[in-house]
Amino acid sequence: MTAVVIGIGFRSAASASSIIDVIEAARRAATPHRPSALATAADKADHSGLREAATATDIRVLPIDAAALDQAAARITTSSAVVVHHRGVGSVCEAAALAAAGPTARLIVSRLISQDRLATAAVAIEEPLP
């Protein structure tokens, strides 16, 4: 089965509704693909808003360590100087999605931003090796 993963980035003030907003936008943008996991930076995987959003959307959370985010960062398509300063990668959501979907993954949805601008999402799909 091909991995399709929504990567999530968010500020600590993000609520579950903010995260759900961006998850649903990512799901719509990824159609006809059906994401099977949410991926985020390991240090944010237990955030209450993310856990509540994961429960509400019935998608499991995959924590991604900093080394895996760094490794996937070369494949991201958007970059924020603020995020680079704080997290070391230009887009946590894109790097998390790519890292979780695997070394041959590619983005099918670049960074989307929630309406309140507190959460971001991107979608990656695993590419089979040639």
Coordinates of N, CA and C in Angstrom, one line a residue:
M1 N 0.8 -1.2 0.0 CA 0.0 0.0 0.0 C 0.9 1.2 0.0
T2 N 0.6 2.2 -0.8 CA 1.3 3.4 -0.9 C 1.0 4.3 0.2
A3 N 2.1 4.9 0.9 CA 1.9 5.8 2.0 C 1.5 7.1 1.5
V4 N 0.4 7.7 2.1 CA 0.0 9.1 1.9 C -0.1 9.7 3.2
V5 N 0.7 10.8 3.5 CA 0.8 11.3 4.8 C 0.6 12.8 4.8
I6 N -0.2 13.3 5.8 CA -0.4 14.8 6.0 C 0.6 15.2 7.0
G7 N 1.5 16.1 6.7 CA 2.4 16.7 7.6 C 1.8 17.9 8.2
I8 N 2.0 18.1 9.5 CA 1.3 19.1 10.3 C 2.4 20.0 11.0
G9 N 2.3 21.3 10.9 CA 3.1 22.2 11.6 C 2.2 23.1 12.3
F10 N 2.5 23.6 13.5 CA 1.6 24.5 14.2 C 2.3 25.2 15.3
R11 N 1.7 26.4 15.7 CA 2.2 27.1 16.8 C 1.6 26.5 18.1
S12 N 2.3 26.7 19.2 CA 1.8 26.1 20.4 C 0.4 26.6 20.8
A13 N 0.0 27.8 20.3 CA -1.3 28.4 20.6 C -2.4 27.8 19.7
A14 N -2.1 26.9 18.8 CA -3.1 26.4 17.9 C -4.1 25.5 18.6
S15 N -5.3 25.7 18.3 CA -6.4 24.8 18.9 C -6.7 23.6 18.0
A16 N -7.4 22.7 18.5 CA -7.8 21.6 17.7 C -8.6 22.0 16.5
S17 N -9.4 23.0 16.6 CA -10.2 23.5 15.4 C -9.3 24.1 14.4
S18 N -8.3 24.8 14.7 CA -7.3 25.3 13.8 C -6.6 24.1 13.0
I19 N -6.2 23.1 13.7 CA -5.5 22.0 13.1 C -6.5 21.2 12.3
I20 N -7.7 21.0 12.8 CA -8.7 20.3 12.0 C -9.0 21.0 10.7
D21 N -9.1 22.4 10.7 CA -9.3 23.2 9.5 C -8.2 22.9 8.5
V22 N -7.0 22.8 8.8 CA -5.9 22.6 7.8 C -5.8 21.1 7.4
I23 N -6.2 20.2 8.3 CA -6.2 18.8 7.9 C -7.3 18.6 6.9
E24 N -8.5 19.2 7.1 CA -9.6 19.0 6.1 C -9.2 19.7 4.8
A25 N -8.5 20.8 4.8 CA -8.1 21.4 3.5 C -7.1 20.5 2.8
A26 N -6.2 19.9 3.6 CA -5.2 19.0 3.0 C -5.9 17.8 2.4
R27 N -6.9 17.2 3.1 CA -7.6 16.1 2.6 C -8.3 16.4 1.2
R28 N -8.9 17.6 1.2 CA -9.6 18.0 -0.1 C -8.6 18.1 -1.2
A29 N -7.5 18.8 -0.9 CA -6.5 19.0 -1.9 C -5.8 17.7 -2.4
A30 N -5.8 16.7 -1.6 CA -5.1 15.5 -1.9 C -6.0 14.5 -2.6
T31 N -7.3 14.8 -2.8 CA -8.2 13.9 -3.4 C -7.7 13.5 -4.8
P32 N -7.7 12.3 -5.2 CA -8.4 11.1 -4.7 C -7.6 10.3 -3.7
H33 N -6.4 10.7 -3.3 CA -5.6 10.0 -2.4 C -6.2 10.2 -1.0
R34 N -6.0 9.1 -0.1 CA -6.6 9.1 1.2 C -5.4 9.0 2.2
P35 N -5.1 10.1 2.8 CA -4.0 10.1 3.8 C -4.3 9.1 5.0
S36 N -3.3 8.4 5.4 CA -3.5 7.4 6.5 C -2.8 7.8 7.8
A37 N -2.1 8.9 7.8 CA -1.4 9.4 9.0 C -1.2 10.9 9.0
L38 N -1.0 11.4 10.2 CA -0.5 12.8 10.4 C 0.9 12.7 10.9
A39 N 1.8 13.5 10.4 CA 3.1 13.5 10.9 C 3.5 14.9 11.4
T40 N 4.2 15.0 12.5 CA 4.7 16.3 13.0 C 6.0 16.1 13.7
A41 N 6.6 17.2 14.1 CA 7.8 17.1 14.9 C 7.6 16.4 16.2
A42 N 8.5 15.5 16.5 CA 8.3 14.6 17.7 C 8.0 15.4 19.0
D43 N 8.6 16.6 19.1 CA 8.4 17.3 20.4 C 7.0 18.0 20.4
K44 N 6.2 17.9 19.3 CA 4.9 18.5 19.3 C 3.8 17.4 19.2
A45 N 4.2 16.1 19.1 CA 3.3 15.0 18.9 C 2.2 14.9 20.0
D46 N 2.5 15.3 21.2 CA 1.6 15.1 22.3 C 0.8 16.4 22.6
H47 N 0.9 17.4 21.7 CA 0.1 18.7 21.9 C -1.4 18.3 21.9
S48 N -2.1 18.9 22.9 CA -3.5 18.5 23.1 C -4.4 18.8 21.9
G49 N -4.1 20.0 21.2 CA -4.9 20.3 20.0 C -4.7 19.3 18.9
L50 N -3.4 18.9 18.7 CA -3.2 17.9 17.7 C -3.8 16.5 18.0
R51 N -3.7 16.1 19.3 CA -4.3 14.8 19.7 C -5.8 14.9 19.5
E52 N -6.4 16.0 19.9 CA -7.9 16.1 19.7 C -8.3 16.1 18.2
A53 N -7.5 16.8 17.4 CA -7.7 16.8 15.9 C -7.5 15.4 15.3
A54 N -6.5 14.7 15.8 CA -6.3 13.3 15.3 C -7.5 12.4 15.6
T55 N -8.0 12.6 16.8 CA -9.2 11.8 17.2 C -10.4 12.2 16.4
A56 N -10.6 13.5 16.2 CA -11.8 14.0 15.5 C -11.7 13.6 14.0
T57 N -10.6 13.5 13.4 CA -10.4 13.1 12.0 C -10.1 11.6 11.8
D58 N -9.9 10.9 12.9 CA -9.7 9.5 12.9 C -8.4 9.2 12.1
I59 N -7.3 10.0 12.3 CA -6.1 9.7 11.7 C -5.0 9.7 12.8
R60 N -4.1 8.7 12.7 CA -3.1 8.5 13.7 C -2.0 9.5 13.6
V61 N -1.3 9.8 14.6 CA -0.2 10.7 14.6 C 1.2 10.0 14.6
L62 N 2.1 10.4 13.8 CA 3.4 9.8 13.7 C 4.4 10.9 14.1
P63 N 5.1 10.7 15.2 CA 6.2 11.7 15.6 C 7.4 11.5 14.7
I64 N 7.9 12.6 14.3 CA 9.1 12.6 13.4 C 10.3 13.3 14.1
D65 N 11.4 12.6 14.3 CA 12.5 13.2 15.0 C 13.2 14.3 14.2
A66 N 14.0 15.1 14.9 CA 14.6 16.3 14.2 C 15.6 15.8 13.1
A67 N 16.3 14.7 13.3 CA 17.2 14.2 12.3 C 16.4 13.9 11.0
A68 N 15.3 13.2 11.1 CA 14.5 12.9 9.9 C 13.9 14.1 9.3
L69 N 13.5 15.1 10.1 CA 13.1 16.4 9.5 C 14.2 17.0 8.7
D70 N 15.4 17.1 9.3 CA 16.5 17.7 8.6 C 16.8 16.9 7.3
Q71 N 16.8 15.6 7.3 CA 17.1 14.8 6.1 C 16.0 15.1 5.0
A72 N 14.8 15.3 5.4 CA 13.7 15.5 4.4 C 13.7 17.0 3.9
A73 N 14.3 17.9 4.6 CA 14.3 19.3 4.3 C 14.8 19.6 2.9
A74 N 15.7 18.9 2.3 CA 16.2 19.1 1.0 C 15.1 19.0 -0.1
R75 N 14.0 18.3 0.3 CA 12.9 18.0 -0.7 C 11.7 18.9 -0.5
I76 N 11.7 19.9 0.4 CA 10.5 20.7 0.6 C 10.5 21.8 -0.5
T77 N 9.3 22.3 -0.7 CA 9.0 23.3 -1.8 C 8.8 24.7 -1.3
T78 N 8.5 24.9 0.0 CA 8.3 26.2 0.5 C 9.2 26.4 1.7
S79 N 9.5 27.6 2.0 CA 10.4 27.9 3.2 C 10.1 29.2 3.8
S80 N 10.0 29.2 5.1 CA 9.8 30.4 5.9 C 11.1 30.6 6.8
A81 N 11.6 31.8 6.7 CA 12.8 32.2 7.4 C 12.5 32.1 8.9
V82 N 11.3 32.4 9.4 CA 11.0 32.3 10.8 C 11.0 30.8 11.2
V83 N 10.5 29.9 10.4 CA 10.5 28.5 10.8 C 11.9 28.0 10.7
V84 N 12.7 28.4 9.8 CA 14.1 28.0 9.8 C 14.8 28.4 11.1
H85 N 14.6 29.6 11.5 CA 15.2 30.1 12.7 C 14.8 29.3 13.9
H86 N 13.5 29.0 14.0 CA 13.0 28.3 15.2 C 13.1 26.7 15.2
R87 N 13.0 26.2 13.9 CA 13.0 24.7 13.8 C 14.1 24.1 13.0
G88 N 14.8 24.9 12.3 CA 16.0 24.4 11.5 C 15.6 23.9 10.1
V89 N 14.3 23.9 9.8 CA 13.8 23.5 8.4 C 12.9 24.6 8.0
G90 N 12.7 24.8 6.7 CA 11.9 25.8 6.2 C 10.4 25.6 6.3
S91 N 10.0 24.3 6.4 CA 8.6 24.0 6.5 C 8.5 22.7 7.3
V92 N 8.0 22.7 8.5 CA 7.9 21.5 9.3 C 6.8 20.6 8.7
C93 N 5.7 21.2 8.2 CA 4.7 20.3 7.7 C 5.2 19.5 6.5
E94 N 5.9 20.2 5.6 CA 6.4 19.5 4.4 C 7.5 18.5 4.7
A95 N 8.4 18.9 5.6 CA 9.5 17.9 6.0 C 8.9 16.7 6.7
A96 N 7.9 16.9 7.6 CA 7.3 15.8 8.3 C 6.6 14.9 7.4
A97 N 5.8 15.4 6.4 CA 5.1 14.6 5.5 C 6.1 13.7 4.7
L98 N 7.1 14.4 4.2 CA 8.1 13.7 3.3 C 8.8 12.6 4.1
A99 N 9.2 12.9 5.4 CA 10.0 12.0 6.2 C 9.1 10.8 6.5
A100 N 7.8 11.0 6.8 CA 6.9 9.9 7.2 C 6.6 9.0 6.0
A101 N 6.5 9.6 4.8 CA 6.1 8.9 3.6 C 7.2 8.1 3.0
G102 N 8.5 8.4 3.4 CA 9.6 7.6 3.0 C 10.6 8.3 2.1
P103 N 11.8 7.7 1.9 CA 12.9 8.4 1.2 C 12.6 8.7 -0.3
T104 N 11.6 8.0 -0.9 CA 11.3 8.3 -2.3 C 10.0 9.1 -2.4
A105 N 9.5 9.7 -1.3 CA 8.2 10.4 -1.3 C 8.4 11.8 -2.0
R106 N 7.3 12.2 -2.5 CA 7.2 13.6 -3.1 C 5.9 14.3 -2.6
L107 N 6.0 15.6 -2.6 CA 4.8 16.4 -2.1 C 3.7 16.4 -3.2
I108 N 2.5 16.1 -2.8 CA 1.4 16.3 -3.8 C 0.6 17.5 -3.4
V109 N 0.8 18.0 -2.2 CA 0.1 19.3 -1.7 C 1.2 20.0 -0.9
S110 N 1.6 21.2 -1.4 CA 2.6 22.0 -0.7 C 1.9 22.7 0.5
R111 N 2.6 23.4 1.3 CA 2.1 24.0 2.5 C 0.8 24.7 2.3
L112 N -0.2 24.4 3.1 CA -1.5 25.1 3.3 C -1.5 25.7 4.7
I113 N -2.2 26.8 4.8 CA -2.2 27.5 6.1 C -3.6 27.6 6.6
S114 N -3.9 27.3 7.9 CA -5.2 27.4 8.4 C -5.7 28.9 8.4
Q115 N -7.0 29.0 8.5 CA -7.6 30.3 8.4 C -7.1 31.3 9.5
D116 N -6.8 30.8 10.6 CA -6.3 31.6 11.7 C -4.7 31.8 11.7
R117 N -4.1 31.1 10.7 CA -2.7 31.2 10.5 C -1.8 30.5 11.6
L118 N -2.4 29.6 12.4 CA -1.7 29.0 13.5 C -1.2 27.6 13.1
A119 N -1.7 27.0 12.0 CA -1.4 25.6 11.7 C -1.1 25.5 10.2
T120 N -0.3 24.6 9.8 CA 0.0 24.3 8.4 C -0.1 22.8 8.1
A121 N -0.3 22.5 6.8 CA -0.3 21.1 6.4 C 0.2 21.0 5.0
A122 N 0.8 19.8 4.8 CA 1.2 19.4 3.4 C 1.0 17.9 3.3
V123 N 0.9 17.5 2.1 CA 0.7 16.0 1.8 C 1.8 15.5 1.0
A124 N 2.3 14.3 1.4 CA 3.3 13.6 0.6 C 2.8 12.2 0.3
I125 N 3.3 11.7 -0.8 CA 3.0 10.3 -1.3 C 4.3 9.6 -1.5
E126 N 4.3 8.4 -1.1 CA 5.4 7.5 -1.4 C 5.5 7.2 -2.9
E127 N 6.7 7.3 -3.4 CA 6.9 7.0 -4.8 C 7.7 5.6 -4.9
P128 N 7.2 4.7 -5.7 CA 7.9 3.4 -5.8 C 9.3 3.6 -6.5
L129 N 10.2 2.8 -6.1 CA 11.5 2.8 -6.7 C 11.4 2.3 -8.1
P130 N 12.2 2.9 -9.0 CA 12.2 2.4 -10.4 C 12.7 1.0 -10.6

